[in-house]
XYZ file of C-alpha atoms in Angstrom:
742
model
C -89.034 102.916 -7.851
C -87.434 105.918 -9.540
C -89.633 105.450 -12.623
C -92.772 105.237 -10.502
C -91.744 108.348 -8.567
C -91.109 110.230 -11.815
C -94.572 109.331 -13.082
C -96.220 110.424 -9.843
C -94.443 113.765 -9.879
C -94.773 114.477 -13.590
C -98.460 113.758 -14.165
C -99.977 116.381 -11.810
C -97.619 119.056 -13.121
C -98.550 118.324 -16.713
C -102.260 118.208 -15.931
C -102.104 121.534 -14.150
C -100.627 123.158 -17.222
C -103.102 121.412 -19.512
C -106.021 122.974 -17.652
C -104.819 126.397 -18.744
C -103.928 125.735 -22.388
C -103.699 122.053 -23.309
C -101.935 122.415 -26.665
C -99.436 125.012 -25.430
C -98.773 123.024 -22.263
C -98.167 119.892 -24.293
C -95.695 121.623 -26.604
C -93.814 123.148 -23.688
C -93.525 119.801 -21.957
C -92.532 118.068 -25.208
C -89.713 120.611 -25.533
C -88.597 119.630 -22.038
C -88.601 115.957 -23.039
C -86.562 116.744 -26.125
C -84.086 118.690 -23.996
C -83.573 115.573 -21.866
C -83.041 113.531 -25.031
C -80.483 116.067 -26.235
C -78.720 115.777 -22.872
C -78.721 111.966 -23.252
C -80.767 111.528 -20.053
C -82.608 108.557 -21.470
C -84.552 107.178 -18.453
C -85.693 110.656 -17.396
C -86.790 111.490 -20.941
C -88.643 108.189 -21.284
C -90.592 108.523 -18.042
C -91.453 112.145 -18.682
C -92.680 111.359 -22.197
C -94.846 108.511 -20.936
C -96.412 110.823 -18.376
C -96.991 113.485 -21.005
C -98.820 111.082 -23.321
C -101.058 109.906 -20.487
C -101.919 113.485 -19.563
C -102.899 114.382 -23.143
C -104.424 111.075 -24.216
C -106.320 111.205 -27.505
C -105.566 114.845 -28.304
C -105.279 115.767 -31.982
C -102.405 118.170 -31.258
C -100.428 115.184 -29.949
C -101.077 113.026 -33.013
C -99.483 115.547 -35.349
C -96.265 115.199 -33.329
C -96.110 111.454 -33.799
C -92.842 111.488 -35.790
C -90.968 113.418 -33.070
C -92.465 111.302 -30.316
C -91.624 108.047 -32.074
C -88.031 109.181 -32.623
C -87.665 110.074 -28.933
C -89.071 106.693 -27.919
C -86.671 104.867 -30.233
C -83.623 106.731 -28.973
C -84.557 106.190 -25.345
C -85.256 102.491 -25.897
C -82.017 101.915 -27.776
C -79.663 103.781 -25.468
C -81.185 103.217 -22.025
C -78.812 100.942 -20.157
C -76.753 100.208 -23.274
C -72.997 100.255 -22.596
C -70.612 101.829 -25.066
C -68.967 99.216 -27.343
C -65.749 97.734 -25.982
C -62.837 98.032 -28.399
C -61.188 94.964 -26.891
C -64.049 92.799 -28.133
C -64.085 94.366 -31.605
C -60.395 94.085 -32.507
C -58.960 90.689 -33.405
C -55.596 91.467 -31.807
C -54.664 92.345 -28.241
C -54.681 95.951 -27.033
C -51.611 96.267 -24.825
C -52.098 99.981 -24.289
C -54.522 102.659 -25.422
C -54.784 106.266 -24.265
C -57.948 107.795 -25.744
C -56.747 111.294 -24.837
C -53.435 111.156 -26.719
C -54.251 108.390 -29.210
C -51.199 106.339 -28.180
C -51.934 102.717 -29.080
C -49.987 99.471 -28.712
C -51.445 96.442 -30.540
C -50.192 92.876 -30.693
C -51.238 90.177 -33.161
C -50.327 86.512 -33.451
C -50.702 84.258 -36.475
C -54.029 83.069 -35.070
C -55.703 86.497 -34.840
C -54.850 88.415 -38.003
C -58.477 89.117 -38.972
C -57.915 92.884 -38.756
C -55.367 92.607 -41.562
C -56.776 92.729 -45.074
C -55.465 90.797 -48.059
C -54.465 92.555 -51.276
C -53.441 90.521 -54.309
C -50.310 91.795 -56.049
C -50.603 89.593 -59.113
C -50.354 86.038 -60.391
C -47.511 84.060 -58.868
C -46.726 86.769 -56.310
C -47.360 86.524 -52.588
C -50.207 88.822 -51.468
C -49.832 91.931 -49.349
C -51.438 91.829 -45.898
C -52.144 95.333 -44.626
C -53.652 96.834 -41.503
C -56.045 99.765 -42.087
C -54.738 101.780 -39.139
C -52.910 105.056 -39.806
C -50.883 107.175 -37.413
C -50.791 110.865 -36.501
C -47.211 110.783 -35.271
C -44.149 108.532 -34.931
C -44.867 104.802 -34.918
C -43.227 101.425 -35.295
C -44.009 98.001 -36.759
C -42.276 94.936 -35.340
C -42.541 91.445 -36.849
C -41.117 88.450 -34.976
C -40.868 84.924 -36.288
C -39.293 81.536 -35.675
C -37.865 80.951 -39.179
C -36.759 83.659 -41.585
C -38.312 82.758 -44.948
C -36.458 82.604 -48.243
C -38.525 82.507 -51.400
C -37.461 82.673 -55.026
C -36.137 86.133 -55.799
C -37.604 88.084 -58.659
C -35.305 89.462 -61.299
C -36.982 92.825 -60.644
C -35.667 93.172 -57.088
C -33.061 95.781 -58.012
C -35.481 97.751 -60.196
C -38.485 97.678 -57.892
C -40.942 95.113 -56.584
C -40.982 92.863 -53.547
C -39.406 89.858 -55.255
C -39.076 87.038 -52.769
C -37.862 89.256 -49.941
C -39.626 89.410 -46.587
C -40.843 93.007 -46.499
C -42.650 95.523 -44.332
C -44.725 98.274 -45.951
C -45.435 101.642 -44.329
C -47.338 104.792 -45.369
C -49.361 102.589 -47.728
C -52.090 104.312 -49.774
C -53.684 101.692 -51.991
C -55.922 104.223 -53.747
C -52.837 105.943 -55.128
C -50.582 102.876 -55.295
C -48.027 104.578 -53.074
C -45.983 103.879 -49.966
C -42.585 102.716 -48.752
C -41.385 99.109 -49.009
C -38.656 97.911 -46.666
C -37.107 94.745 -48.138
C -34.998 92.963 -45.523
C -33.527 90.662 -48.183
C -31.363 87.610 -47.437
C -27.764 86.479 -47.898
C -28.237 83.232 -49.731
C -30.906 81.033 -51.159
C -31.626 78.663 -53.984
C -32.692 80.217 -57.247
C -33.653 78.597 -60.563
C -31.319 75.730 -61.436
C -30.096 75.505 -57.848
C -27.868 78.567 -58.186
C -27.253 80.510 -54.945
C -28.897 83.942 -54.882
C -29.059 86.900 -52.543
C -31.191 90.023 -52.167
C -29.869 93.259 -50.601
C -31.758 94.977 -47.805
C -33.331 98.145 -49.187
C -35.942 100.880 -48.782
C -38.033 101.835 -51.807
C -40.568 104.568 -52.449
C -43.293 103.408 -54.850
C -46.022 105.452 -56.486
C -48.344 104.609 -59.390
C -46.181 101.685 -60.512
C -42.844 103.497 -60.296
C -40.262 102.370 -57.721
C -37.409 104.597 -56.517
C -34.551 103.248 -54.405
C -34.036 105.283 -51.222
C -31.369 103.271 -49.369
C -29.633 99.888 -49.703
C -27.417 97.600 -47.608
C -25.531 94.898 -49.475
C -25.291 92.198 -48.291
C -28.354 91.870 -46.126
C -27.732 90.774 -42.520
C -30.785 88.493 -42.619
C -30.050 84.804 -42.117
C -32.292 82.257 -43.807
C -34.309 79.881 -41.611
C -33.264 81.562 -38.330
C -35.405 83.309 -35.724
C -35.900 86.955 -36.624
C -37.165 90.313 -35.429
C -37.889 92.911 -38.113
C -38.623 96.419 -36.902
C -39.460 99.542 -38.871
C -39.702 102.887 -37.073
C -41.289 105.857 -38.823
C -40.991 109.522 -37.838
C -42.196 112.647 -39.614
C -39.027 112.755 -41.689
C -37.385 109.330 -41.830
C -37.712 105.546 -41.859
C -35.377 103.337 -39.814
C -35.214 99.550 -40.301
C -33.641 97.127 -37.811
C -32.914 93.405 -37.992
C -32.595 91.492 -34.692
C -32.080 94.735 -32.788
C -29.413 96.218 -35.078
C -30.109 99.136 -37.387
C -29.789 98.154 -41.032
C -31.301 100.974 -43.079
C -32.184 104.625 -42.691
C -33.865 106.835 -45.301
C -35.650 110.157 -45.480
C -39.344 110.228 -46.306
C -41.923 112.732 -47.462
C -43.220 114.618 -44.439
C -46.816 114.647 -45.649
C -46.928 110.910 -46.385
C -49.656 109.057 -44.548
C -51.035 105.571 -44.875
C -51.423 102.112 -43.435
C -48.894 99.354 -42.706
C -48.477 95.771 -43.893
C -46.175 92.890 -44.744
C -45.281 90.700 -47.738
C -43.487 87.347 -48.082
C -43.649 86.472 -44.379
C -45.219 83.052 -43.898
C -47.831 83.077 -41.157
C -46.758 79.576 -40.139
C -43.389 80.974 -39.065
C -44.874 84.138 -37.554
C -44.668 84.664 -33.805
C -46.301 88.077 -33.486
C -46.703 91.543 -34.988
C -46.833 94.670 -32.846
C -47.957 98.131 -33.927
C -47.138 101.020 -31.649
C -47.579 104.791 -31.942
C -50.029 107.683 -31.874
C -52.895 106.319 -33.918
C -55.202 108.397 -36.054
C -58.698 108.147 -34.600
C -60.324 107.084 -37.883
C -59.789 103.325 -37.597
C -60.675 102.945 -33.929
C -63.670 105.257 -34.098
C -64.741 103.612 -37.327
C -64.844 100.231 -35.582
C -66.920 101.658 -32.732
C -69.147 103.485 -35.193
C -69.725 100.315 -37.220
C -70.663 98.358 -34.099
C -73.233 100.949 -33.026
C -74.592 101.314 -36.574
C -75.044 97.542 -36.864
C -76.794 97.405 -33.504
C -79.089 100.311 -34.378
C -80.027 98.775 -37.737
C -80.951 95.551 -35.966
C -82.933 97.517 -33.381
C -84.837 99.483 -36.042
C -85.641 96.327 -37.993
C -87.294 94.866 -34.905
C -88.961 98.055 -33.672
C -92.761 97.958 -33.727
C -94.399 101.282 -32.944
C -97.588 99.591 -31.719
C -95.608 97.862 -28.969
C -94.246 101.098 -27.522
C -96.764 103.822 -28.386
C -100.430 104.082 -27.349
C -102.909 102.884 -29.969
C -104.678 106.241 -30.161
C -101.438 107.939 -31.235
C -101.114 105.612 -34.218
C -104.601 106.392 -35.506
C -105.867 109.318 -37.528
C -103.603 112.165 -38.594
C -100.049 111.099 -39.135
C -100.971 107.455 -38.777
C -101.370 104.862 -41.506
C -100.624 106.065 -44.997
C -103.433 106.196 -47.493
C -103.462 103.357 -49.992
C -102.012 104.193 -53.385
C -104.597 105.264 -55.919
C -105.282 102.738 -58.650
C -105.253 105.459 -61.342
C -102.617 108.213 -61.086
C -103.113 109.662 -64.536
C -105.261 112.415 -66.054
C -108.730 111.610 -67.269
C -111.188 108.985 -66.129
C -109.826 105.615 -65.078
C -110.428 102.885 -67.677
C -112.045 99.583 -66.618
C -108.651 97.895 -66.938
C -105.371 99.917 -66.826
C -103.230 99.154 -69.908
C -100.292 96.798 -69.355
C -98.027 99.351 -71.041
C -98.483 101.716 -68.089
C -97.102 99.174 -65.634
C -94.090 98.622 -67.878
C -93.366 102.312 -68.367
C -93.619 103.072 -64.643
C -90.763 100.649 -64.053
C -88.471 102.916 -66.069
C -89.309 105.714 -63.674
C -88.763 103.569 -60.592
C -85.319 102.563 -61.897
C -84.480 106.193 -62.838
C -83.963 105.065 -66.433
C -85.471 108.266 -67.782
C -83.946 108.333 -71.259
C -85.079 104.793 -72.097
C -88.455 105.526 -70.532
C -88.913 108.585 -72.711
C -87.986 106.578 -75.792
C -90.363 103.768 -74.790
C -93.335 106.135 -74.391
C -92.587 107.932 -77.645
C -92.656 104.606 -79.523
C -95.878 103.261 -77.988
C -98.470 102.514 -80.626
C -101.295 105.002 -80.951
C -104.221 103.986 -78.768
C -102.175 101.699 -76.518
C -102.629 104.206 -73.686
C -104.927 107.257 -73.401
C -103.523 110.416 -75.012
C -103.633 112.373 -71.745
C -101.735 109.606 -69.933
C -99.117 109.587 -72.700
C -98.694 113.365 -72.378
C -98.305 113.042 -68.605
C -95.654 110.342 -68.911
C -93.746 112.418 -71.458
C -93.943 115.445 -69.155
C -92.521 113.474 -66.226
C -89.656 111.972 -68.219
C -88.737 115.283 -69.849
C -88.800 116.961 -66.422
C -86.624 114.251 -64.862
C -84.090 114.796 -67.659
C -84.037 118.554 -67.050
C -85.758 119.278 -70.375
C -87.969 122.093 -69.167
C -89.705 123.356 -72.293
C -90.840 119.942 -73.652
C -92.032 119.001 -70.158
C -93.971 122.256 -69.803
C -95.570 121.765 -73.228
C -96.750 118.264 -72.283
C -98.146 119.594 -68.984
C -100.206 122.094 -70.944
C -101.626 119.256 -73.044
C -102.520 117.314 -69.908
C -104.352 120.278 -68.386
C -106.235 120.970 -71.596
C -107.569 117.425 -71.343
C -108.043 117.354 -67.547
C -107.907 120.821 -65.875
C -108.398 119.262 -62.449
C -105.326 116.998 -62.559
C -103.345 118.361 -59.588
C -99.955 116.686 -60.328
C -99.693 118.527 -63.663
C -100.352 121.863 -61.956
C -97.614 121.081 -59.423
C -95.115 119.996 -62.067
C -95.785 123.160 -64.047
C -94.903 125.268 -60.995
C -91.730 123.265 -60.372
C -90.648 123.566 -64.007
C -90.765 127.345 -63.668
C -88.939 127.411 -60.316
C -85.608 128.179 -62.011
C -87.129 131.313 -63.554
C -88.703 132.771 -60.431
C -87.774 133.423 -56.824
C -88.218 130.854 -54.093
C -90.962 132.912 -52.353
C -92.892 133.000 -55.656
C -92.613 129.215 -55.998
C -93.771 128.716 -52.396
C -96.728 131.056 -52.926
C -97.758 129.155 -56.057
C -97.567 125.812 -54.231
C -99.565 127.177 -51.288
C -102.266 128.260 -53.720
C -102.368 124.770 -55.247
C -102.610 123.175 -51.780
C -105.763 125.234 -51.181
C -107.110 124.593 -54.679
C -106.655 120.811 -54.386
C -107.265 119.962 -50.697
C -107.796 116.284 -51.475
C -104.443 115.725 -53.213
C -101.302 115.072 -51.136
C -98.850 116.224 -53.852
C -99.324 120.017 -53.476
C -99.011 119.639 -49.698
C -95.858 117.532 -50.079
C -94.137 120.024 -52.364
C -95.217 122.998 -50.255
C -93.764 121.404 -47.116
C -90.553 120.501 -48.957
C -89.986 124.009 -50.311
C -90.676 125.557 -46.921
C -88.135 123.120 -45.502
C -85.578 124.190 -48.128
C -86.286 127.819 -47.271
C -85.117 127.233 -43.668
C -88.684 127.509 -42.376
C -89.099 124.197 -40.519
C -91.956 125.491 -38.366
C -93.925 126.491 -41.471
C -93.087 123.158 -43.118
C -94.404 121.342 -40.069
C -97.600 123.403 -40.143
C -98.083 122.507 -43.811
C -97.764 118.813 -42.935
C -100.152 119.190 -40.003
C -102.667 120.923 -42.273
C -102.411 117.986 -44.676
C -103.038 115.540 -41.830
C -106.033 117.608 -40.743
C -107.468 117.003 -44.221
C -106.874 113.251 -43.719
C -104.015 113.274 -46.234
C -101.152 110.838 -45.797
C -98.389 109.637 -48.090
C -94.875 108.146 -47.955
C -93.461 111.567 -48.905
C -95.207 113.354 -46.038
C -93.928 110.706 -43.627
C -90.413 111.136 -45.019
C -90.624 114.906 -44.592
C -91.656 114.455 -40.972
C -88.608 112.257 -40.379
C -86.355 114.816 -42.072
C -87.751 117.559 -39.864
C -86.825 115.461 -36.853
C -83.309 115.018 -38.252
C -83.044 118.761 -38.780
C -83.972 119.356 -35.135
C -82.161 116.455 -33.442
C -79.348 115.303 -35.693
C -78.025 111.713 -35.528
C -79.248 109.243 -32.894
C -75.913 109.105 -31.072
C -75.274 108.056 -27.503
C -72.358 109.971 -26.026
C -71.340 113.062 -27.983
C -68.689 115.764 -28.049
C -69.660 119.377 -28.759
C -67.634 122.460 -29.638
C -69.257 125.843 -30.241
C -67.074 128.459 -31.918
C -68.007 131.913 -33.163
C -69.647 130.646 -36.354
C -69.943 126.845 -36.002
C -71.512 124.272 -33.736
C -69.615 121.013 -34.260
C -70.991 117.787 -32.793
C -69.256 114.404 -33.039
C -69.580 110.863 -31.743
C -65.820 110.530 -32.218
C -63.797 112.700 -29.819
C -63.205 116.320 -28.863
C -60.081 116.497 -30.993
C -62.167 115.809 -34.093
C -64.488 118.692 -33.184
C -61.481 120.979 -32.776
C -59.957 119.989 -36.132
C -63.251 120.450 -37.988
C -64.014 123.784 -36.331
C -60.519 125.176 -36.941
C -60.621 124.272 -40.638
C -64.098 125.726 -41.110
C -63.417 128.953 -39.210
C -60.300 129.606 -41.299
C -62.175 128.935 -44.530
C -65.173 131.034 -43.457
C -62.915 133.965 -42.636
C -61.471 133.664 -46.133
C -64.893 133.524 -47.805
C -66.099 136.590 -45.918
C -62.927 138.564 -46.639
C -62.561 137.531 -50.289
C -66.200 137.245 -51.374
C -68.810 138.650 -49.008
C -69.671 138.475 -45.309
C -72.922 136.843 -44.287
C -75.546 139.397 -43.255
C -75.954 140.079 -39.553
C -79.506 138.730 -39.704
C -78.010 135.367 -40.736
C -75.411 135.239 -37.957
C -76.564 131.978 -36.420
C -74.086 129.160 -35.997
C -73.674 126.683 -38.827
C -74.470 123.106 -37.777
C -71.854 120.415 -38.380
C -71.952 116.690 -37.563
C -68.642 114.821 -37.672
C -69.323 111.072 -37.768
C -66.866 108.681 -36.165
C -67.059 106.330 -39.141
C -68.552 105.749 -42.553
C -71.273 103.334 -41.387
C -73.381 105.778 -39.373
C -72.731 108.523 -41.939
C -74.188 106.409 -44.764
C -77.162 105.374 -42.636
C -77.903 109.000 -41.782
C -77.668 110.373 -45.330
C -79.531 107.470 -46.980
C -82.862 109.315 -46.814
C -81.390 112.755 -47.505
C -79.625 112.382 -50.828
C -81.398 111.411 -54.063
C -78.274 109.539 -55.198
C -76.171 106.873 -53.404
C -73.283 108.414 -51.451
C -70.902 105.469 -51.135
C -67.258 106.494 -51.429
C -68.005 110.068 -50.402
C -66.315 111.717 -47.441
C -69.055 114.220 -46.694
C -71.985 116.312 -47.914
C -73.918 119.461 -47.128
C -77.681 119.086 -46.902
C -79.409 122.314 -47.908
C -82.661 120.891 -46.550
C -81.354 119.991 -43.092
C -78.877 122.916 -43.076
C -76.292 120.453 -41.811
C -72.715 119.796 -42.912
C -71.983 116.076 -42.579
C -68.498 114.537 -42.690
C -66.993 111.306 -41.465
C -63.570 110.708 -39.972
C -61.237 110.034 -42.916
C -57.746 108.567 -42.324
C -56.188 110.761 -45.034
C -55.861 114.207 -43.410
C -55.606 116.105 -46.699
C -58.632 114.413 -48.253
C -60.567 115.015 -45.063
C -59.551 118.693 -44.939
C -60.467 119.212 -48.597
C -63.879 117.644 -47.946
C -64.549 119.826 -44.906
C -63.673 122.996 -46.820
C -65.599 121.908 -49.930
C -68.804 121.181 -48.026
C -68.203 124.232 -45.847
C -68.360 126.439 -48.930
C -71.741 124.941 -49.867
C -72.950 125.752 -46.350
C -71.653 129.335 -46.583
C -73.187 129.912 -50.026
C -76.536 128.549 -48.837
C -76.813 131.570 -46.529
C -76.433 133.896 -49.531
C -78.270 132.171 -52.395
C -81.510 130.232 -52.509
C -80.772 128.141 -55.578
C -77.457 128.746 -57.375
C -76.764 126.807 -60.580
C -74.864 123.580 -60.002
C -71.812 124.696 -61.991
C -71.423 127.778 -59.799
C -71.995 125.975 -56.491
C -69.779 122.968 -57.211
C -67.207 124.983 -59.139
C -66.682 127.451 -56.294
C -66.582 124.658 -53.701
C -63.951 122.754 -55.711
C -61.982 125.960 -56.278
C -61.974 127.226 -52.693
C -61.310 123.833 -51.080
C -57.626 124.333 -51.948
C -57.493 127.902 -50.561
C -55.853 128.585 -47.192
C -54.836 131.395 -44.877
C -51.216 132.523 -44.833
C -50.760 135.251 -42.262
C -53.383 137.857 -43.122
C -54.026 136.685 -46.678
C -56.395 134.127 -48.125
C -54.381 132.316 -50.775
C -56.591 131.097 -53.608
C -55.962 129.887 -57.132
C -54.276 126.606 -56.248
C -54.633 123.478 -58.341
C -57.267 120.925 -57.428
C -55.369 117.837 -58.578
C -58.433 115.595 -58.812
C -60.303 118.098 -60.971
C -57.247 118.739 -63.148
C -56.787 115.002 -63.649
C -60.428 114.640 -64.715
C -60.103 117.678 -66.952
C -57.133 116.086 -68.679
C -58.957 112.852 -69.470
C -62.024 114.561 -70.927
C -62.195 114.290 -74.743
C -63.698 117.797 -74.971
C -65.454 120.479 -72.950
C -69.204 121.062 -72.892
C -69.983 124.281 -74.827
C -70.503 127.125 -72.340
C -73.808 128.145 -73.920
C -75.142 124.722 -72.862
C -73.051 124.158 -69.740
C -74.034 127.379 -67.945
C -77.747 126.618 -68.363
C -77.778 122.919 -67.395
C -80.169 121.632 -64.736
C -79.246 119.409 -61.814
C -80.046 116.184 -63.661
C -77.687 116.957 -66.539
C -74.983 117.999 -64.078
C -75.148 115.076 -61.651
C -76.266 112.226 -63.907
C -74.456 112.874 -67.189
C -70.654 112.635 -67.044
C -70.437 113.823 -63.465
C -66.629 113.842 -63.457
C -66.567 116.233 -66.432
C -69.149 118.584 -64.929
C -67.187 118.875 -61.680
C -63.909 119.363 -63.542
C -65.270 121.948 -65.965
C -67.010 123.817 -63.127
C -63.729 124.072 -61.217
C -61.868 125.129 -64.356
C -64.424 127.812 -65.246
C -64.344 129.376 -61.775
C -60.527 129.200 -61.839
C -60.616 130.956 -65.213
C -62.954 133.714 -64.024
C -60.985 134.326 -60.826
C -57.495 134.327 -62.362
C -57.543 135.578 -65.964
C -57.806 139.335 -65.660
C -60.154 142.059 -64.429
C -62.800 141.582 -67.140
C -63.341 137.926 -66.200
C -63.145 138.751 -62.492
C -65.953 141.268 -63.020
C -68.006 138.569 -64.746
C -67.539 136.284 -61.722
C -68.580 139.123 -59.432
C -71.715 139.754 -61.456
C -72.700 136.095 -61.226
C -71.964 136.136 -57.492
C -74.031 139.262 -56.808
C -76.966 138.737 -59.184
C -77.555 135.128 -58.094
C -78.318 136.475 -54.611
C -81.369 138.318 -55.893
C -85.032 137.384 -55.939
C -85.076 136.025 -59.484
C -84.569 132.403 -60.479
C -81.062 131.361 -61.465
C -81.956 130.621 -65.082
C -83.302 134.129 -65.520
C -80.137 135.581 -63.989
C -77.804 133.491 -66.157
C -79.715 134.369 -69.338
C -79.592 138.096 -68.530
C -75.855 138.007 -67.814
C -75.048 136.046 -70.961
C -76.946 138.573 -73.090
C -74.117 141.025 -72.337
C -71.311 138.513 -72.980
C -69.599 137.547 -76.222
C -70.009 133.806 -75.689
C -67.810 132.866 -78.611
C -64.907 134.931 -77.253
C -65.547 133.627 -73.738
C -65.435 130.045 -75.033
C -62.157 130.639 -76.866
C -60.517 132.351 -73.892
C -61.690 129.575 -71.568
C -60.293 126.827 -73.781
C -56.988 128.710 -74.091
C -56.811 129.066 -70.312
C -57.356 125.336 -69.854
C -54.718 124.509 -72.452
C -52.061 127.028 -71.380
C -52.595 127.344 -67.618
C -54.462 124.382 -66.152
C -53.162 121.693 -68.525
C -49.878 123.063 -69.875
C -48.526 119.584 -70.689
C -51.722 118.224 -72.248
């Protein structure tokens, strides 16, 4: 009834507007639909959209909005009437108590429902570690109860580190770093090799990277073999307390900044009664479970979604509809009767991003095996993909001498020169090519993409609509339409939390506390950037957009179409196309904070520079991620331990004459760890080795904000620099300051 009423009310209103200005009325009403989607009013948005499509049936100005309309339909279909996932059905144990406001959680597991625990092998002949991925924000406890206290063979390493045969509880466990605290409850007597009686003291150990340090010991242990037992470990910000059958056995101080998961070793599940975890849980595990459940459901929904079942047939036809079939001949010159087999083989190198082998393969092809113009085009593409600008440009010239009307070579030639000219000049050149070659989708694709990068989504959309009006369609144009929708709408979340501060708009599907933590970290960092480097111009004072994902699953799904490289094992990214900072809820607070500040610097710099060189962008982000406010000062110059570690394992540095001119491919696809480390080290060197080097940093920072391409700027700056002296000073700084023990 409500749906029918909505349709009856909406249609006359829409039609009345359409009589005045159909296209304008449609756009205004579509904005109203999108506002309802943003407000998560799914049924109202769905009914209003259906009415709108009926009122403007068949209109060309509706077809060009297909991507936005389809996204709205999908979100409404998925979320309408869908309940939020229930944690109690997603966790293998029993939730005895959970307060979503404070994070206080009380979990209970029995031997039959330990699926949430993960198994980690400690080595041959050693019982595995079972750990729970949950971490805690405050005091917590782990209690293990059983019917028969186990006694296994003791290792001779018990007094020098290792679990031996002792039943043990592990807290503050960080497997990535091999660190944590082991509480060995020990036992009074048991049978060792040869039947000799043995015993193991109760003890607390700190372990890190293979080294074990004894914190506290009780000898003999109060534990009695084969008897019922209750092992309890309580953890506060400063200490660890271990109890056996209700009596305190051990007490030791701990590092205040330690954080990690919990687990157990050498406790037979057959003798296990239950395990309880209690404390103020970090939101990462719980929200990650919810996030994974929604992500799985949405993937399944998308796989089964058929646009023709939910959208009118006329909307799926014409502009923005089916993509044009791929051309049989995508090379310069006339198509031969039968394309050479070698072309199919060489294209596979490009598909697999194996550019170096592809270049070698083409160079070694026998003369006459493929047309000369096609060979030149393949060489141009491979050289360009490898960041080798001059050889690529030379091959493009050869292609155009043979076939002046080959549009892709004209486009590639413009892109190869983009590092030497301003972004507006590149956009103007691409716009000219789009007019010169109205039948080719490539100039339109690149024009729309560069307008998108230039924070001109409306112009990018108009470029796509102009391409559709010329009956052009391609996978890239469809992808750009989807990215434009992402830029406008963000993730397809159900319930959300929003926090708007002076400079940031933070949205999360996690909780309000996450928004507050992200916003506080970013505001502090932004204040430091503006005070230490340069404020953002008043004309750019619009809020930065930030999405904080509840878990890794939805984050990876969202960024899959954004990044050209896989982003597994990353904690966040900044998309210069979407103008969005994207992070997911990490359990390690320091790693999470470093990620937020790192990506936040990219977002800040994007307001100042169109296209900074990778070494400057990543180097500054890695450098300033360790900076923090202390009173009224922004303290910079700290050590980025990850970058210093990578710097220390590098056999040598890349010569600065090469390093400072490298393209994105060389930076991100050739020894990535070294490029990040050297970028951080070079910025650290410029910022902290005297006024002359500080002035050089400032010149880079100021000149890269100009209208010229970054390669032109870098070349001009280096003309005034003694590169040999700079190289020597840089290497000395690394040796004496950043790696003094190397």
